[in-house]
CSV table of C-alpha atoms in Angstrom, one decimal:
chain,number,residue,atom,x,y,z
A,1152,UNK,CA,-11.7,-26.5,6.2
A,1153,UNK,CA,-9.2,-23.9,7.5
A,1154,UNK,CA,-10.0,-21.0,9.8
A,1155,UNK,CA,-13.3,-19.8,11.2
A,1156,UNK,CA,-16.5,-20.6,9.5
A,1157,UNK,CA,-18.3,-17.7,7.8
A,1158,UNK,CA,-20.7,-16.0,10.2
A,1159,UNK,CA,-24.4,-16.4,9.8
A,1160,UNK,CA,-24.8,-12.6,9.4
A,1161,UNK,CA,-22.9,-10.6,6.7
A,1162,UNK,CA,-20.3,-8.3,8.2
A,1163,UNK,CA,-21.3,-4.7,8.8
A,1164,UNK,CA,-19.6,-1.7,7.3
A,1165,UNK,CA,-18.1,-0.9,10.7
A,1166,UNK,CA,-16.6,-4.4,11.0
A,1167,UNK,CA,-15.2,-4.2,7.5
A,1168,UNK,CA,-13.7,-0.8,8.2
A,1169,UNK,CA,-12.0,-1.8,11.4
A,1170,UNK,CA,-11.0,-5.2,10.2
A,1171,UNK,CA,-9.4,-3.8,7.0
A,1172,UNK,CA,-7.3,-1.3,8.9
A,1173,UNK,CA,-6.2,-3.9,11.5
A,1174,UNK,CA,-5.3,-6.5,9.0
A,1175,UNK,CA,-3.4,-4.0,6.9
A,1176,UNK,CA,-1.3,-3.0,9.9
A,1177,UNK,CA,-0.5,-6.6,10.6
A,1178,UNK,CA,0.6,-7.2,7.0
A,1179,UNK,CA,2.7,-4.0,7.1
A,1180,UNK,CA,4.5,-5.1,10.2
A,1181,UNK,CA,5.7,-8.3,8.5
A,1182,UNK,CA,6.5,-6.8,5.0
A,1183,UNK,CA,7.8,-3.3,5.7
A,1184,UNK,CA,11.5,-4.1,5.0
A,1185,UNK,CA,10.5,-5.2,1.5
A,1186,UNK,CA,8.7,-1.9,1.0
A,1187,UNK,CA,11.7,0.1,2.2
A,1188,UNK,CA,13.9,-1.9,-0.2
A,1189,UNK,CA,11.5,-1.1,-3.0
A,1190,UNK,CA,11.7,2.6,-2.3
A,1191,UNK,CA,15.6,2.5,-2.2
A,1192,UNK,CA,15.7,0.7,-5.5
A,1193,UNK,CA,13.2,3.0,-7.1
A,1194,UNK,CA,15.2,6.2,-6.3
A,1195,UNK,CA,18.5,4.6,-7.2
A,1196,UNK,CA,19.9,6.3,-10.3
A,1197,UNK,CA,18.3,9.6,-9.5
A,1198,UNK,CA,20.7,12.6,-9.2
A,1199,UNK,CA,21.6,12.9,-5.5
A,1200,UNK,CA,23.0,15.7,-3.6
A,1201,UNK,CA,25.7,14.0,-1.5
A,1202,UNK,CA,28.7,11.8,-2.2
A,1203,UNK,CA,27.4,9.2,0.3
A,1204,UNK,CA,24.1,8.9,-1.5
A,1205,UNK,CA,25.9,8.5,-4.8
A,1206,UNK,CA,28.3,5.9,-3.5
A,1207,UNK,CA,25.7,3.5,-2.0
A,1208,UNK,CA,24.6,1.0,-4.6
A,1209,UNK,CA,21.8,-1.5,-4.0
A,1210,UNK,CA,21.5,-4.9,-5.8
A,1211,UNK,CA,18.4,-6.9,-5.5
A,1212,UNK,CA,15.9,-7.2,-2.6
A,1213,UNK,CA,18.1,-9.1,-0.1
A,1214,UNK,CA,21.2,-7.2,-1.2
A,1215,UNK,CA,19.4,-3.9,-0.5
A,1216,UNK,CA,18.3,-4.9,3.0
A,1217,UNK,CA,21.7,-6.3,3.8
A,1218,UNK,CA,23.4,-3.1,2.7
A,1219,UNK,CA,21.0,-1.0,4.7
A,1220,UNK,CA,21.6,-3.1,7.8
A,1221,UNK,CA,25.4,-3.0,7.4
A,1222,UNK,CA,25.7,0.7,6.7
A,1223,UNK,CA,22.8,2.2,8.7
A,1224,UNK,CA,22.0,-0.3,11.4
A,1225,UNK,CA,19.5,-3.1,11.9
A,1226,UNK,CA,16.5,-0.8,12.4
A,1227,UNK,CA,16.9,0.9,9.1
A,1228,UNK,CA,14.6,-1.4,7.1
A,1229,UNK,CA,11.8,-0.2,9.4
A,1230,UNK,CA,12.4,3.5,8.9
A,1231,UNK,CA,9.0,5.2,8.7
A,1232,UNK,CA,7.1,2.2,10.2
A,1233,UNK,CA,5.0,4.5,12.5
A,1234,UNK,CA,3.9,6.6,9.6
A,1235,UNK,CA,3.3,3.4,7.7
A,1236,UNK,CA,1.0,2.1,10.3
A,1237,UNK,CA,-0.8,5.4,10.6
A,1238,UNK,CA,-1.2,5.3,6.8
A,1239,UNK,CA,-2.7,1.8,6.8
A,1240,UNK,CA,-5.2,2.5,9.6
A,1241,UNK,CA,-6.6,5.5,7.6
A,1242,UNK,CA,-5.9,4.3,4.1
A,1243,UNK,CA,-6.7,0.6,4.1
A,1244,UNK,CA,-9.8,1.1,6.3
A,1245,UNK,CA,-11.3,3.3,3.5
A,1246,UNK,CA,-10.1,1.6,0.3
A,1247,UNK,CA,-10.8,-1.9,1.4
A,1248,UNK,CA,-13.3,-1.6,4.2
A,1249,UNK,CA,-15.7,0.6,2.2
A,1250,UNK,CA,-15.2,-1.2,-1.1
A,1251,UNK,CA,-18.3,-3.5,-0.8
A,1252,UNK,CA,-20.5,-0.6,0.4
A,1253,UNK,CA,-19.4,1.6,-2.6
A,1254,UNK,CA,-19.8,-1.4,-5.0
A,1255,UNK,CA,-23.4,-1.9,-3.7
A,1256,UNK,CA,-24.1,1.8,-4.1
A,1257,UNK,CA,-23.1,1.8,-7.7
A,1258,UNK,CA,-24.9,-1.5,-8.5
A,1259,UNK,CA,-28.4,-0.9,-10.0
A,1260,UNK,CA,-31.3,-2.1,-7.9
A,1261,UNK,CA,-32.4,-5.6,-8.8
A,1262,UNK,CA,-29.0,-6.8,-10.1
A,1263,UNK,CA,-27.7,-9.9,-8.4
A,1264,UNK,CA,-24.1,-9.4,-9.3
A,1265,UNK,CA,-21.9,-6.3,-9.9
A,1266,UNK,CA,-20.3,-6.0,-13.4
A,1267,UNK,CA,-16.6,-5.6,-13.8
A,1268,UNK,CA,-17.2,-1.9,-14.7
A,1269,UNK,CA,-19.0,-1.4,-11.4
A,1270,UNK,CA,-16.2,-3.1,-9.5
A,1271,UNK,CA,-13.6,-1.0,-11.2
A,1272,UNK,CA,-15.5,2.2,-10.5
A,1273,UNK,CA,-15.9,1.2,-6.8
A,1274,UNK,CA,-12.1,0.4,-6.6
A,1275,UNK,CA,-11.2,3.8,-8.2
A,1276,UNK,CA,-13.6,5.6,-5.8
A,1277,UNK,CA,-12.4,4.1,-2.6
A,1278,UNK,CA,-8.8,4.3,-3.7
A,1279,UNK,CA,-9.1,8.1,-4.4
A,1280,UNK,CA,-11.0,8.7,-1.2
A,1281,UNK,CA,-8.3,6.9,0.8
A,1282,UNK,CA,-5.4,8.8,-0.7
A,1283,UNK,CA,-7.1,12.1,-0.1
A,1284,UNK,CA,-7.3,11.3,3.6
A,1285,UNK,CA,-4.0,9.5,4.1
A,1286,UNK,CA,-1.6,11.4,1.8
A,1287,UNK,CA,0.4,13.2,4.6
A,1288,UNK,CA,1.2,9.8,6.2
A,1289,UNK,CA,2.4,8.5,2.9
A,1290,UNK,CA,4.7,11.5,2.3
A,1291,UNK,CA,6.3,11.1,5.7
A,1292,UNK,CA,6.7,7.3,5.3
A,1293,UNK,CA,8.5,7.7,1.9
A,1294,UNK,CA,10.8,10.4,3.3
A,1295,UNK,CA,11.9,8.1,6.2
A,1296,UNK,CA,12.3,5.1,3.9
A,1297,UNK,CA,14.4,7.0,1.4
A,1298,UNK,CA,16.6,8.8,3.9
A,1299,UNK,CA,20.0,7.4,4.8
A,1300,UNK,CA,21.1,7.7,8.4
A,1301,UNK,CA,24.8,6.9,8.5
A,1302,UNK,CA,25.8,8.6,11.8
A,1303,UNK,CA,24.5,8.7,15.3
A,1304,UNK,CA,21.7,11.1,14.4
A,1305,UNK,CA,23.9,13.7,12.6
A,1306,UNK,CA,22.4,12.9,9.2
A,1307,UNK,CA,18.8,12.6,10.6
A,1308,UNK,CA,16.5,15.3,9.2
A,1309,UNK,CA,13.5,14.4,11.3
A,1310,UNK,CA,13.6,13.6,15.0
A,1311,UNK,CA,10.4,11.5,14.8
A,1312,UNK,CA,7.2,11.0,12.9
A,1313,UNK,CA,5.4,14.0,14.4
A,1314,UNK,CA,8.5,16.2,13.9
A,1315,UNK,CA,8.5,15.1,10.3
A,1316,UNK,CA,4.9,16.4,9.8
A,1317,UNK,CA,5.8,19.7,11.5
A,1318,UNK,CA,9.0,20.1,9.6
A,1319,UNK,CA,7.5,19.4,6.2
A,1320,UNK,CA,4.6,21.8,6.8
A,1321,UNK,CA,7.0,24.5,8.0
A,1322,UNK,CA,9.6,24.2,5.2
A,1323,UNK,CA,7.3,23.3,2.3
A,1324,UNK,CA,3.9,24.6,3.5
A,1325,UNK,CA,0.8,22.5,4.2
A,1326,UNK,CA,0.8,21.6,0.5
A,1327,UNK,CA,4.1,19.8,1.1
A,1328,UNK,CA,2.2,17.2,3.1
A,1329,UNK,CA,0.0,16.6,0.1
A,1330,UNK,CA,2.9,16.5,-2.4
A,1331,UNK,CA,2.4,13.9,-5.1
A,1332,UNK,CA,-1.3,13.6,-4.4
A,1333,UNK,CA,-2.2,13.2,-8.1
A,1334,UNK,CA,0.3,10.5,-8.9
A,1335,UNK,CA,-0.6,8.8,-5.7
A,1336,UNK,CA,-4.3,8.9,-6.5
A,1337,UNK,CA,-3.5,7.5,-9.9
A,1338,UNK,CA,-1.3,4.8,-8.4
A,1339,UNK,CA,-3.7,3.8,-5.7
A,1340,UNK,CA,-6.8,3.9,-7.9
A,1341,UNK,CA,-4.9,1.4,-10.2
A,1342,UNK,CA,-3.6,-0.7,-7.3
A,1343,UNK,CA,-7.0,-0.7,-5.5
A,1344,UNK,CA,-8.8,-1.8,-8.7
A,1345,UNK,CA,-6.2,-4.5,-9.4
A,1346,UNK,CA,-6.2,-5.8,-5.9
A,1347,UNK,CA,-9.9,-5.6,-5.0
A,1348,UNK,CA,-11.4,-6.4,-8.4
A,1349,UNK,CA,-9.0,-9.2,-9.0
A,1350,UNK,CA,-9.5,-10.7,-5.5
A,1351,UNK,CA,-13.2,-10.3,-5.8
A,1352,UNK,CA,-13.4,-12.0,-9.2
A,1353,UNK,CA,-10.9,-14.8,-8.5
A,1354,UNK,CA,-12.7,-15.6,-5.2
A,1355,UNK,CA,-16.1,-15.5,-6.8
A,1356,UNK,CA,-15.1,-17.8,-9.7
A,1357,UNK,CA,-13.4,-20.3,-7.3
A,1358,UNK,CA,-16.5,-20.5,-5.2
A,1359,UNK,CA,-18.9,-20.7,-8.2
A,1360,UNK,CA,-16.9,-23.5,-9.8
A,1361,UNK,CA,-16.7,-25.3,-6.4
A,1362,UNK,CA,-12.9,-25.6,-6.8
A,1363,UNK,CA,-12.4,-24.3,-3.3
A,1364,UNK,CA,-14.6,-23.4,-0.3
A,1365,UNK,CA,-14.7,-20.0,1.3
A,1366,UNK,CA,-11.7,-20.5,3.6
A,1367,UNK,CA,-7.9,-20.1,3.7
A,1368,UNK,CA,-6.9,-21.8,0.4
A,1369,UNK,CA,-9.4,-19.7,-1.5
A,1370,UNK,CA,-8.3,-16.5,0.2
A,1371,UNK,CA,-4.6,-17.3,-0.4
A,1372,UNK,CA,-5.0,-18.0,-4.1
A,1373,UNK,CA,-7.2,-14.9,-4.6
A,1374,UNK,CA,-4.8,-12.7,-2.7
A,1375,UNK,CA,-1.7,-13.9,-4.5
A,1376,UNK,CA,-3.4,-13.2,-7.9
A,1377,UNK,CA,-4.4,-9.8,-6.7
A,1378,UNK,CA,-0.9,-8.9,-5.6
A,1379,UNK,CA,0.7,-10.0,-8.9
A,1380,UNK,CA,-1.8,-8.0,-11.0
A,1381,UNK,CA,-1.5,-4.9,-8.8
A,1382,UNK,CA,2.3,-5.0,-9.2
A,1383,UNK,CA,2.3,-5.3,-13.0
A,1384,UNK,CA,-0.1,-2.4,-13.6
A,1385,UNK,CA,1.0,0.0,-10.9
A,1386,UNK,CA,4.8,-0.2,-10.9
A,1387,UNK,CA,5.4,2.7,-13.4
A,1388,UNK,CA,3.2,5.2,-11.6
A,1389,UNK,CA,4.5,3.9,-8.2
A,1390,UNK,CA,8.1,4.7,-9.2
A,1391,UNK,CA,7.1,8.2,-10.3
A,1392,UNK,CA,5.1,8.7,-7.1
A,1393,UNK,CA,8.1,7.6,-4.9
A,1394,UNK,CA,10.6,9.9,-6.6
A,1395,UNK,CA,8.3,12.9,-6.8
A,1396,UNK,CA,7.3,12.6,-3.1
A,1397,UNK,CA,10.9,12.2,-2.0
A,1398,UNK,CA,12.3,15.0,-4.1
A,1399,UNK,CA,13.4,18.3,-2.6
A,1400,UNK,CA,11.5,21.5,-3.7
A,1401,UNK,CA,12.4,22.5,-7.2
A,1402,UNK,CA,13.8,19.2,-8.5
A,1403,UNK,CA,10.7,18.4,-10.5
A,1404,UNK,CA,8.0,20.9,-11.7
A,1405,UNK,CA,5.3,18.2,-11.7
A,1406,UNK,CA,4.8,14.4,-11.8
A,1407,UNK,CA,4.9,14.6,-15.6
A,1408,UNK,CA,8.2,16.4,-15.5
A,1409,UNK,CA,9.5,13.7,-13.1
A,1410,UNK,CA,8.3,11.0,-15.5
A,1411,UNK,CA,9.9,12.7,-18.6
A,1412,UNK,CA,13.3,13.2,-16.8
A,1413,UNK,CA,13.3,9.5,-15.8
A,1414,UNK,CA,12.8,8.4,-19.4
A,1415,UNK,CA,15.4,10.9,-20.7
A,1416,UNK,CA,18.1,10.0,-18.1
A,1417,UNK,CA,17.5,6.3,-17.4
A,1418,UNK,CA,15.3,5.0,-20.2
A,1419,UNK,CA,11.8,3.3,-19.9
A,1420,UNK,CA,13.1,0.4,-17.8
A,1421,UNK,CA,13.3,2.9,-14.9
A,1422,UNK,CA,9.5,2.6,-14.5
A,1423,UNK,CA,10.1,-1.0,-13.4
A,1424,UNK,CA,12.9,-0.4,-10.9
A,1425,UNK,CA,12.3,-2.3,-7.8
A,1426,UNK,CA,9.8,-4.6,-9.5
A,1427,UNK,CA,10.9,-7.7,-7.6
A,1428,UNK,CA,10.6,-6.2,-4.1
A,1429,UNK,CA,7.3,-4.6,-5.2
A,1430,UNK,CA,5.9,-8.0,-6.2
A,1431,UNK,CA,7.4,-9.7,-3.1
A,1432,UNK,CA,6.0,-7.0,-0.9
A,1433,UNK,CA,2.6,-6.6,-2.6
A,1434,UNK,CA,2.2,-10.4,-3.0
A,1435,UNK,CA,3.1,-11.1,0.6
A,1436,UNK,CA,1.1,-8.1,1.8
A,1437,UNK,CA,-2.0,-9.1,-0.1
A,1438,UNK,CA,-1.9,-12.7,1.2
A,1439,UNK,CA,-1.4,-11.6,4.8
A,1440,UNK,CA,-3.9,-8.8,4.6
A,1441,UNK,CA,-6.7,-10.6,2.9
A,1442,UNK,CA,-6.4,-13.8,4.9
A,1443,UNK,CA,-6.3,-11.8,8.2
A,1444,UNK,CA,-9.1,-9.6,7.0
A,1445,UNK,CA,-11.4,-12.5,6.2
A,1446,UNK,CA,-10.7,-14.1,9.6
A,1447,UNK,CA,-11.1,-10.7,11.5
A,1448,UNK,CA,-14.5,-10.1,9.8
A,1449,UNK,CA,-15.7,-13.5,11.0
A,1450,UNK,CA,-14.3,-13.1,14.5
A,1451,UNK,CA,-15.7,-9.6,14.9
A,1452,UNK,CA,-19.1,-10.7,13.7
A,1453,UNK,CA,-19.1,-13.6,16.1
A,1454,UNK,CA,-18.3,-11.3,18.9
A,1455,UNK,CA,-21.1,-8.9,17.9
A,1456,UNK,CA,-23.6,-11.8,17.6
A,1457,UNK,CA,-22.6,-13.0,21.1
A,1458,UNK,CA,-23.1,-9.5,22.6
A,1459,UNK,CA,-26.5,-9.2,21.0
A,1460,UNK,CA,-27.6,-12.7,22.0
A,1461,UNK,CA,-30.0,-12.8,24.9
A,1462,UNK,CA,-28.4,-15.9,26.4
């Protein structure tokens, strides 16, 4: 048996909400360079405006990170981390923390288990809700990750996270902060379904078949499967989302226009650019997040029970 035992009381919605956001921030801290490498590989091949951007070529996950560190400094893989953590606290808290509550809301009264359809519907709902709230943080995160800083601040468009929010709103309007909302809703509805539903089902089957108990090995296997499924189904829309959100005004008329230009200029394989770092990042992120999330839920419930205990 590994980790804390399940608490006697089921976790409350508040505990799930706080636990999901905290666990997601922890996972982001450890996997952020992989996400940055993914973004750089996804936008590679896109028509760029500067000779520097055209000359930099990335090869593979490790090669991308090494190239960034060599040409932009050791902090470059963590460009946009502050916005990334802001995103996770608002985004993961909703899409993961509220998943069980929404699933129960959709489940007919009297039903012991939720069907796959209900779980998918719950995943789509919380994923869409989360994007609507967290979209500005995602736009800023992608802009920082995609930008190349080769000099001592001379090539830096934004002087910090808050300056990025202000600059984007000033130059592109408030709508600029919600740029790419539709592809992002599509992407995160797919990712949330793949992650939450896959994790839910794998964990449930492992426990029902008594192959594993409700502890670390079960959480690890379930999270790894969730990460792989999420990467496979979400990679195409993720690439479109990244390029559209990072594009200057006027480059693409819409996400559909971005998708069509990608196919015309680079072929259908462009939809799976950055697949390896996407899988490494989502797989590692899911394992770290779900394992931490399960332990945090138990720890927080134990604290709550101790506070409510008369002794």
